Short mmCIF file of C-alpha atoms in Angstrom, two decimals:
data_model
loop_
_atom_site.label_atom_id
_atom_site.label_comp_id
_atom_site.label_asym_id
_atom_site.label_seq_id
_atom_site.Cartn_x
_atom_site.Cartn_y
_atom_site.Cartn_z
CA MET A 1 23.10 81.81 -39.69
CA ILE A 2 25.44 83.34 -37.12
CA HIS A 3 22.93 82.60 -34.37
CA LYS A 4 22.81 78.94 -35.42
CA ALA A 5 26.61 78.75 -35.46
CA ILE A 6 26.82 80.23 -31.96
CA SER A 7 24.18 77.81 -30.70
CA TYR A 8 25.98 74.88 -32.28
CA TRP A 9 29.25 75.99 -30.70
CA LYS A 10 27.65 76.19 -27.28
CA LEU A 11 26.21 72.70 -27.64
CA HIS A 12 29.33 71.08 -29.08
CA ARG A 13 32.22 73.27 -28.01
CA PHE A 14 34.16 70.57 -26.16
CA PRO A 15 33.99 68.04 -29.02
CA MET A 16 34.92 70.79 -31.49
CA ILE A 17 37.93 71.77 -29.37
CA MET A 18 38.93 68.09 -29.31
CA VAL A 19 38.64 67.89 -33.10
CA LEU A 20 40.85 70.97 -33.52
CA THR A 21 43.36 69.52 -31.05
CA SER A 22 43.39 66.24 -32.95
CA ILE A 23 44.04 68.09 -36.20
CA LEU A 24 47.12 69.66 -34.61
CA PHE A 25 48.28 66.29 -33.25
CA TYR A 26 47.78 64.52 -36.59
CA SER A 27 49.72 67.33 -38.28
CA ALA A 28 52.57 66.86 -35.81
CA PHE A 29 52.44 63.10 -36.37
CA GLY A 30 52.48 63.34 -40.15
CA TYR A 31 54.88 66.22 -40.75
CA GLN A 32 57.09 66.61 -37.68
CA LEU A 33 57.65 63.14 -36.21
CA PRO A 34 60.80 61.12 -36.93
CA ARG A 35 60.04 57.49 -36.17
CA THR A 36 63.06 57.34 -33.88
CA ASP A 37 61.33 59.69 -31.42
CA PHE A 38 59.43 57.00 -29.51
CA VAL A 39 58.42 59.18 -26.56
CA LYS A 40 56.80 61.81 -28.77
CA LEU A 41 55.15 59.06 -30.81
CA ILE A 42 53.44 57.33 -27.89
CA CYS A 43 52.44 60.63 -26.25
CA LEU A 44 50.76 61.87 -29.44
CA TYR A 45 49.16 58.49 -30.04
CA ALA A 46 47.83 58.15 -26.49
CA ALA A 47 46.34 61.65 -26.68
CA LEU A 48 44.68 60.89 -30.04
CA PHE A 49 43.27 57.62 -28.74
CA PHE A 50 41.82 59.34 -25.67
CA ILE A 51 40.21 62.03 -27.86
CA CYS A 52 38.81 59.29 -30.12
CA TYR A 53 37.18 57.67 -27.08
CA LYS A 54 35.75 60.98 -25.81
CA LEU A 55 34.41 62.01 -29.23
CA ILE A 56 32.54 58.73 -29.60
CA GLN A 57 31.28 58.98 -26.04
CA LEU A 58 30.04 62.56 -26.41
CA GLU A 59 28.83 62.58 -30.03
CA LYS A 60 28.02 58.95 -30.79
CA TRP A 61 24.58 59.81 -32.18
CA ASN A 62 25.88 62.78 -34.19
CA PHE A 63 26.79 60.87 -37.35
CA LYS A 64 27.64 63.89 -39.53
CA PHE A 65 29.89 65.44 -36.88
CA LEU A 66 31.98 62.27 -36.42
CA LEU A 67 32.08 61.57 -40.16
CA ILE A 68 33.38 65.07 -40.93
CA ALA A 69 35.89 64.85 -38.07
CA GLY A 70 37.31 61.51 -39.26
CA THR A 71 37.49 62.76 -42.85
CA LEU A 72 39.32 65.93 -41.78
CA PHE A 73 41.85 63.89 -39.79
CA ARG A 74 42.65 61.93 -42.95
CA PHE A 75 42.92 64.90 -45.30
CA ILE A 76 45.32 66.61 -42.89
CA LEU A 77 47.80 63.86 -43.81
CA LEU A 78 47.25 64.16 -47.57
CA PHE A 79 50.57 65.89 -48.35
CA ALA A 80 52.75 63.99 -45.86
CA GLU A 81 55.17 61.30 -46.98
CA PRO A 82 54.79 58.20 -44.77
CA ASN A 83 57.17 58.41 -41.83
CA LEU A 84 56.59 55.07 -40.07
CA SER A 85 56.86 52.78 -43.08
CA GLN A 86 58.91 52.61 -46.26
CA ASP A 87 56.60 50.14 -48.04
CA TYR A 88 55.11 52.90 -50.17
CA LEU A 89 58.36 53.18 -52.12
CA ARG A 90 57.99 49.54 -53.19
CA PHE A 91 54.38 50.31 -54.19
CA ILE A 92 55.60 53.08 -56.48
CA TRP A 93 58.39 50.88 -57.82
CA ASP A 94 55.91 48.13 -58.73
CA GLY A 95 53.55 50.67 -60.26
CA GLN A 96 56.34 52.12 -62.40
CA LEU A 97 57.33 48.65 -63.58
CA ILE A 98 53.78 47.92 -64.71
CA ILE A 99 53.36 51.14 -66.69
CA HIS A 100 56.71 50.38 -68.33
CA GLY A 101 55.47 46.92 -69.32
CA ILE A 102 57.51 44.95 -66.76
CA ASN A 103 55.89 42.24 -64.60
CA PRO A 104 56.68 43.05 -60.92
CA TYR A 105 56.28 39.38 -59.94
CA LEU A 106 59.12 38.19 -62.18
CA HIS A 107 62.02 40.46 -61.29
CA LEU A 108 63.89 41.41 -58.12
CA PRO A 109 64.48 45.17 -57.76
CA LYS A 110 68.19 44.57 -57.17
CA ASP A 111 68.43 42.73 -60.50
CA LEU A 112 66.50 45.38 -62.43
CA LEU A 113 68.05 48.56 -61.06
CA MET A 114 70.79 49.01 -63.64
CA GLU A 115 68.38 48.25 -66.47
CA VAL A 116 65.62 50.68 -65.47
CA HIS A 117 67.36 53.45 -63.56
CA HIS A 118 67.27 55.74 -66.63
CA SER A 119 63.69 54.97 -67.67
CA ILE A 120 61.94 54.90 -64.26
CA PRO A 121 61.78 58.29 -62.48
CA HIS A 122 63.67 58.34 -59.17
CA ALA A 123 64.55 54.65 -59.57
CA MET A 124 67.63 54.93 -57.36
CA ASP A 125 65.72 56.78 -54.64
CA LEU A 126 62.94 54.20 -54.72
CA TYR A 127 65.44 51.34 -54.58
CA ASN A 128 67.45 52.79 -51.70
CA GLY A 129 64.35 53.85 -49.82
CA MET A 130 62.49 50.51 -49.96
CA GLY A 131 65.33 48.81 -48.06
CA GLU A 132 67.51 45.82 -48.77
CA LEU A 133 64.90 43.30 -47.61
CA SER A 134 62.25 44.49 -50.06
CA ALA A 135 64.79 44.93 -52.85
CA SER A 136 65.92 41.31 -52.46
CA ASN A 137 62.45 39.76 -52.76
CA PHE A 138 59.75 39.48 -55.41
CA SER A 139 56.62 41.56 -54.97
CA ASN A 140 54.05 40.02 -52.61
CA TYR A 141 51.17 42.40 -53.35
CA PRO A 142 48.15 40.78 -55.07
CA PRO A 143 47.05 41.80 -58.59
CA LEU A 144 44.30 44.33 -57.81
CA ASN A 145 46.65 46.09 -55.41
CA GLN A 146 49.19 46.28 -58.24
CA VAL A 147 46.55 47.87 -60.46
CA ILE A 148 46.10 50.65 -57.87
CA PHE A 149 49.88 51.15 -57.75
CA ALA A 150 49.98 51.43 -61.54
CA ILE A 151 47.06 53.88 -61.73
CA SER A 152 48.58 56.06 -59.02
CA THR A 153 52.03 56.24 -60.60
CA PHE A 154 50.57 56.77 -64.08
CA LEU A 155 48.42 59.71 -62.94
CA ALA A 156 51.20 61.23 -60.83
CA GLY A 157 53.89 60.99 -63.48
CA PRO A 158 57.41 61.31 -62.05
CA SER A 159 56.27 62.72 -58.69
CA ILE A 160 56.72 60.44 -55.66
CA LEU A 161 54.53 62.68 -53.52
CA GLY A 162 51.92 62.76 -56.28
CA SER A 163 51.78 58.94 -56.30
CA VAL A 164 51.48 58.96 -52.51
CA MET A 165 48.59 61.43 -52.64
CA ILE A 166 46.64 59.44 -55.24
CA MET A 167 47.10 56.18 -53.32
CA ARG A 168 46.02 58.03 -50.19
CA ILE A 169 42.80 59.17 -51.90
CA PHE A 170 42.05 55.52 -52.78
CA ILE A 171 42.48 54.62 -49.10
CA ILE A 172 40.36 57.52 -47.82
CA LEU A 173 37.55 56.66 -50.23
CA ALA A 174 37.75 53.03 -49.08
CA ASP A 175 37.40 54.09 -45.43
CA LEU A 176 34.35 56.17 -46.31
CA GLY A 177 32.95 53.11 -48.07
CA ILE A 178 33.53 51.05 -44.93
CA VAL A 179 31.51 53.58 -42.94
CA PHE A 180 28.72 53.40 -45.52
CA PHE A 181 28.41 49.61 -45.73
CA GLY A 182 29.49 48.99 -42.14
CA ARG A 183 26.75 51.24 -40.79
CA LYS A 184 24.15 49.54 -42.99
CA LEU A 185 25.33 46.11 -41.84
CA LEU A 186 25.26 47.15 -38.17
CA LEU A 187 21.65 48.26 -38.66
CA LYS A 188 20.76 44.91 -40.24
CA LEU A 189 22.39 43.07 -37.33
CA ASN A 190 20.53 45.22 -34.75
CA LYS A 191 23.73 46.75 -33.40
CA SER A 192 24.48 50.36 -32.52
CA THR A 193 25.58 52.17 -35.66
CA HIS A 194 27.99 54.42 -33.75
CA LEU A 195 30.29 51.38 -33.37
CA ILE A 196 31.57 52.03 -36.89
CA PHE A 197 33.41 55.07 -35.52
CA TRP A 198 35.65 52.81 -33.44
CA TYR A 199 37.07 52.04 -36.86
CA PHE A 200 36.73 55.39 -38.58
CA LEU A 201 38.13 57.54 -35.73
CA ASN A 202 40.66 55.02 -34.45
CA PRO A 203 44.12 56.65 -34.65
CA LEU A 204 45.73 53.31 -35.58
CA VAL A 205 43.46 53.13 -38.65
CA ILE A 206 44.07 56.75 -39.63
CA LEU A 207 47.84 56.71 -39.12
CA GLU A 208 48.59 53.27 -40.56
CA LEU A 209 46.25 53.42 -43.54
CA THR A 210 45.95 57.05 -44.62
CA GLY A 211 49.25 58.02 -43.01
CA ASN A 212 51.49 55.08 -43.84
CA LEU A 213 49.70 53.90 -46.99
CA HIS A 214 48.80 50.35 -46.04
CA PHE A 215 45.98 48.92 -48.11
CA GLU A 216 44.14 46.96 -45.42
CA GLY A 217 41.40 49.59 -45.64
CA VAL A 218 40.82 48.94 -49.35
CA MET A 219 40.69 45.21 -48.64
CA LEU A 220 38.24 45.84 -45.78
CA PHE A 221 36.02 48.00 -47.97
CA PHE A 222 35.41 45.06 -50.30
CA PHE A 223 35.23 42.65 -47.37
CA VAL A 224 32.57 44.62 -45.43
CA TRP A 225 30.66 45.23 -48.65
CA ALA A 226 30.69 41.47 -49.31
CA LEU A 227 29.37 40.77 -45.79
CA TYR A 228 26.54 43.22 -46.37
CA LEU A 229 25.69 41.57 -49.70
CA LEU A 230 25.70 38.16 -48.02
CA HIS A 231 23.23 39.44 -45.45
CA GLN A 232 21.09 40.67 -48.36
CA GLN A 233 21.33 37.15 -49.88
CA LYS A 234 23.07 38.44 -53.01
CA TRP A 235 25.68 35.70 -52.93
CA LYS A 236 26.91 35.96 -56.55
CA VAL A 237 27.75 39.65 -56.26
CA ALA A 238 29.14 38.97 -52.77
CA ALA A 239 31.46 36.33 -54.27
CA VAL A 240 32.81 38.82 -56.81
CA VAL A 241 33.36 41.50 -54.17
CA PHE A 242 34.93 38.98 -51.76
CA ALA A 243 37.35 38.01 -54.53
CA LEU A 244 38.26 41.70 -54.98
CA SER A 245 39.07 41.83 -51.26
CA ILE A 246 41.41 38.83 -51.59
CA SER A 247 43.00 40.46 -54.64
CA ILE A 248 44.06 43.40 -52.45
CA LYS A 249 45.31 41.33 -49.48
CA LEU A 250 45.26 37.55 -49.16
CA VAL A 251 44.04 37.39 -45.54
CA PRO A 252 40.33 36.74 -46.33
CA LEU A 253 41.37 33.48 -48.04
CA MET A 254 41.52 31.77 -44.65
CA PHE A 255 37.78 32.42 -44.11
CA LEU A 256 36.60 30.54 -47.20
CA PRO A 257 36.01 27.17 -45.41
CA LEU A 258 33.47 28.87 -43.11
CA PHE A 259 31.06 29.24 -46.02
CA LEU A 260 30.55 25.47 -46.18
CA LYS A 261 27.93 25.69 -43.46
CA TYR A 262 26.71 29.15 -44.37
CA PHE A 263 25.69 28.05 -47.87
CA GLY A 264 25.68 24.29 -47.61
CA ILE A 265 28.00 22.10 -49.65
CA ARG A 266 26.38 22.51 -53.07
CA LYS A 267 25.92 26.28 -52.99
CA SER A 268 29.31 26.84 -51.39
CA ILE A 269 30.96 25.10 -54.35
CA TYR A 270 29.32 27.65 -56.68
CA PHE A 271 30.44 30.45 -54.35
CA TYR A 272 34.03 29.18 -54.38
CA ALA A 273 33.89 28.88 -58.17
CA TRP A 274 32.85 32.53 -58.51
CA VAL A 275 35.52 33.68 -56.06
CA GLY A 276 38.23 31.59 -57.70
CA GLY A 277 37.19 32.66 -61.19
CA VAL A 278 37.44 36.39 -60.39
CA ILE A 279 40.81 35.92 -58.65
CA LEU A 280 42.19 34.02 -61.64
CA LEU A 281 40.81 36.63 -64.03
CA LEU A 282 42.58 39.42 -62.14
CA ALA A 283 45.81 37.43 -61.98
CA LEU A 284 45.75 36.51 -65.68
CA PRO A 285 47.52 39.68 -66.97
CA PHE A 286 50.45 38.91 -64.64
CA TYR A 287 50.63 35.19 -65.29
CA SER A 288 53.78 33.44 -66.44
CA PRO A 289 55.31 30.06 -65.54
CA GLU A 290 57.44 31.72 -62.83
CA PHE A 291 54.59 33.75 -61.32
CA ILE A 292 53.26 31.13 -58.88
CA SER A 293 56.73 29.98 -57.84
CA ASN A 294 58.02 33.50 -57.16
CA TYR A 295 54.87 34.60 -55.36
CA SER A 296 54.72 31.48 -53.17
CA GLN A 297 58.39 31.87 -52.31
CA THR A 298 57.88 35.45 -51.15
CA ILE A 299 54.76 34.65 -49.10
CA GLY A 300 56.58 31.73 -47.48
CA LEU A 301 59.24 34.07 -46.13
CA TRP A 302 56.68 35.67 -43.81
CA PHE A 303 56.15 32.35 -42.05
CA SER A 304 59.76 31.32 -41.66
CA ASN A 305 62.15 34.29 -41.79
CA PHE A 306 60.73 37.38 -40.10
CA GLU A 307 59.84 38.27 -36.54
CA PHE A 308 58.36 41.48 -35.18
CA ASN A 309 56.02 42.20 -32.27
CA ALA A 310 55.35 38.51 -31.71
CA GLY A 311 53.28 37.28 -28.79
CA PHE A 312 53.32 33.52 -28.20
CA TYR A 313 56.38 33.11 -30.43
CA ASN A 314 58.51 35.20 -28.08
CA LEU A 315 57.56 32.94 -25.19
CA VAL A 316 58.47 29.84 -27.22
CA LYS A 317 61.71 31.50 -28.31
CA TYR A 318 62.67 32.37 -24.72
CA ILE A 319 62.11 28.80 -23.54
CA ALA A 320 63.80 27.25 -26.59
CA GLU A 321 66.89 29.47 -26.28
CA PHE A 322 67.12 28.57 -22.59
CA TRP A 323 67.49 24.95 -23.70
CA GLY A 324 70.07 25.82 -26.35
CA ALA A 325 67.99 26.18 -29.51
CA LYS A 326 69.31 28.35 -32.34
CA PRO A 327 66.96 31.27 -33.20
CA TRP A 328 67.38 30.99 -36.99
CA GLU A 329 66.45 27.32 -36.86
CA LEU A 330 63.63 27.86 -34.37
CA ILE A 331 61.76 30.40 -36.51
CA LYS A 332 61.84 28.08 -39.54
CA THR A 333 60.43 25.20 -37.49
CA TYR A 334 57.91 27.47 -35.80
CA GLY A 335 56.94 28.90 -39.19
CA MET A 336 56.05 25.41 -40.42
CA ILE A 337 53.95 24.62 -37.33
CA VAL A 338 51.83 27.81 -37.23
CA PRO A 339 50.02 27.17 -40.57
CA ILE A 340 49.20 23.63 -39.40
CA ILE A 341 47.70 24.91 -36.13
CA THR A 342 45.84 27.65 -37.99
CA ILE A 343 44.36 25.20 -40.50
CA ALA A 344 43.29 22.90 -37.66
CA TRP A 345 41.65 25.86 -35.87
CA ILE A 346 39.84 26.90 -39.06
CA GLY A 347 38.57 23.32 -39.45
CA LEU A 348 37.40 23.23 -35.84
CA LEU A 349 35.41 26.47 -36.13
CA THR A 350 34.10 25.46 -39.55
CA PHE A 351 32.50 22.28 -38.26
CA ILE A 352 31.70 23.05 -34.60
CA ARG A 353 30.06 26.45 -35.10
CA SER A 354 26.92 26.78 -37.18
CA ASN A 355 28.17 29.74 -39.27
CA GLN A 356 24.67 29.99 -40.72
CA THR A 357 24.16 33.68 -39.97
CA VAL A 358 26.37 36.67 -40.66
CA ASN A 359 26.66 37.19 -36.88
CA SER A 360 28.05 33.69 -36.37
CA LEU A 361 30.19 33.91 -39.50
CA VAL A 362 31.91 37.14 -38.42
CA ALA A 363 32.51 35.79 -34.90
CA SER A 364 34.25 32.73 -36.38
CA MET A 365 36.37 35.02 -38.56
CA LEU A 366 37.35 37.07 -35.51
CA TRP A 367 38.57 34.01 -33.61
CA ILE A 368 40.40 32.56 -36.61
CA LEU A 369 42.31 35.76 -37.29
CA SER A 370 42.95 36.40 -33.59
CA LEU A 371 44.58 33.01 -33.06
CA TYR A 372 46.63 33.44 -36.21
CA TYR A 373 47.99 36.78 -35.03
CA PHE A 374 48.53 35.53 -31.47
CA LEU A 375 50.71 32.73 -32.88
CA SER A 376 52.39 34.67 -35.66
CA ALA A 377 56.05 35.63 -35.44
CA THR A 378 55.31 38.89 -37.28
CA VAL A 379 52.49 41.21 -36.23
CA HIS A 380 52.86 44.67 -37.70
CA PRO A 381 50.53 47.29 -36.18
CA TRP A 382 48.39 47.62 -39.32
CA TYR A 383 47.58 43.89 -39.23
CA VAL A 384 45.31 44.47 -36.22
CA ILE A 385 43.06 46.78 -38.25
CA PHE A 386 41.26 43.76 -39.74
CA LEU A 387 40.42 42.63 -36.19
CA ILE A 388 39.09 46.10 -35.36
CA ALA A 389 36.66 45.90 -38.28
CA LEU A 390 35.53 42.37 -37.41
CA THR A 391 35.02 43.07 -33.71
CA LEU A 392 32.47 45.82 -34.37
CA PHE A 393 29.97 43.16 -35.47
CA THR A 394 30.53 40.95 -32.39
CA GLN A 395 30.26 41.26 -28.60
CA PHE A 396 34.04 41.45 -28.13
CA ARG A 397 36.21 44.56 -27.92
CA PHE A 398 39.72 43.25 -27.13
CA PRO A 399 41.02 44.22 -30.63
CA ILE A 400 40.29 47.85 -29.75
CA VAL A 401 42.50 47.46 -26.68
CA TRP A 402 45.13 45.96 -28.96
CA SER A 403 44.86 48.97 -31.27
CA LEU A 404 45.92 51.08 -28.27
CA THR A 405 48.80 48.95 -27.00
CA ILE A 406 50.30 47.77 -30.31
CA VAL A 407 51.91 51.16 -30.88
CA LEU A 408 54.44 50.10 -28.21
CA SER A 409 56.01 47.85 -30.85
CA TYR A 410 57.34 50.97 -32.59
CA PHE A 411 60.01 51.16 -29.90
CA ALA A 412 62.07 48.99 -32.27
CA TYR A 413 62.45 51.96 -34.63
CA SER A 414 63.96 54.14 -31.92
CA ASN A 415 67.34 52.42 -32.15
CA GLU A 416 69.62 51.61 -35.07
CA ALA A 417 69.66 47.88 -34.29
CA TYR A 418 65.82 47.72 -34.44
CA LYS A 419 65.92 45.88 -31.12
CA GLU A 420 62.54 45.29 -29.47
CA ASN A 421 61.83 45.96 -25.81
CA GLY A 422 60.64 42.76 -24.13
CA PHE A 423 58.92 44.55 -21.26
CA LEU A 424 56.87 46.74 -23.60
CA LEU A 425 55.82 43.70 -25.66
CA LEU A 426 54.91 41.87 -22.45
CA PHE A 427 52.74 44.80 -21.35
CA GLU A 428 51.09 44.93 -24.79
CA TYR A 429 50.09 41.27 -24.79
CA ILE A 430 49.14 41.05 -21.11
CA ALA A 431 46.71 43.93 -21.72
CA VAL A 432 45.22 42.23 -24.79
CA TYR A 433 45.04 38.71 -23.36
CA GLY A 434 43.79 40.02 -20.02
CA PHE A 435 40.95 41.99 -21.57
CA MET A 436 40.04 39.11 -23.87
CA ILE A 437 39.84 36.69 -20.94
CA TYR A 438 37.77 39.22 -19.01
CA GLU A 439 35.33 39.43 -21.92
CA ILE A 440 35.05 35.65 -22.20
CA VAL A 441 34.36 35.39 -18.46
CA ARG A 442 31.85 38.23 -18.70
CA LEU A 443 29.93 36.17 -21.22
CA LYS A 444 29.79 33.48 -18.49
CA SER A 445 31.39 30.70 -20.57
CA THR A 446 32.93 29.84 -23.92
CA ASP A 447 29.45 29.18 -25.33
CA TYR A 448 29.78 32.30 -27.45
CA LEU A 449 32.94 30.92 -29.03
CA PHE A 450 31.28 27.60 -29.90
CA HIS A 451 27.82 29.04 -30.42
CA LYS A 452 25.62 26.71 -32.44
CA ASN A 453 22.72 28.99 -33.30
#
């Protein structure tokens, strides 16, 4: 036994040293990093990203080693309260409302505080911690996500950290599920299975999902599982699982038109019926006449009121302000135009591309979501994680570059005014656009984008 351990150490000592180093860095990130310390943040992140690259390069065929390493990195963060996001406090608030029989879609936290501050544990702390913006808006988290919030707060009782830990376990299990189904799908698509570790070991994925408790990973678990089921021609089960993905985060909704060509018109109608039926079934316990109005109002704010880490929008804003436009009017106008452009782009890729194989389908999804984020006025770092998952099943890798550079957007948290640094954002997007253009040129033409086979 000792002889085997020594031999293994000799063969893998450098990767093992890198894993131990990463554990220390993730510990520092989770337990010792104030989000105002931008220099420490980017240094730790750059080091973790480099180690991620080297681990995949050196051990890409050692599945167990990389799986254990990625799992360890996540469990290191198990007891840390999120330090780069305060969204988790709204998650706990919503969960507490549900277990107390209150619909989170019908009441603003600021209106409920006085009524529930005695019955909900730490209500004042949750309210103050979630921030004024969250407290002034209805919940925008879909029904299945709310169920996870409720289960976590119910099992944890009055403990905020306990709720965080249970939600974190959901997210870790989802990431393990992505590895399981993602690897199987890569095999079916004749792609290298080690590519899944560009998701599982990516520090953006680990820090934003496990660390900061964003539920993109749970959504992606159902999404990747649904893609695998589609490849296996189990479309009814795939429809149910796809609906579960939408019921965690709404983003996969924009991909539904692509199935018109994948299934054909008649079968796609049945697919949509299954998806819609499951979504409605999950939403039914929360339904009331005000539900749709409140939810739509909150979702609409993201198109017309907020801006963070924007790419193309910042260019438009710079030009518009030069000609005397008012920023608060510009973002509302811009917010109305982006959905129109996105819908037109979805229609174009729906009817120009064949979308008759999972390969073609995923490539269309990648380009739809990429354009949407390129145009969006708000691109939080965890949004890019969906692109990372999609890109593994295509020939493109620019989202992985974006997962490296997007951490520059956290400069905004280093100052009290939350003011962004234009030069850092410019560097971020030049790197992403530049690498994307390089990849398109490398493929000789845009034939891949409008591939018909």
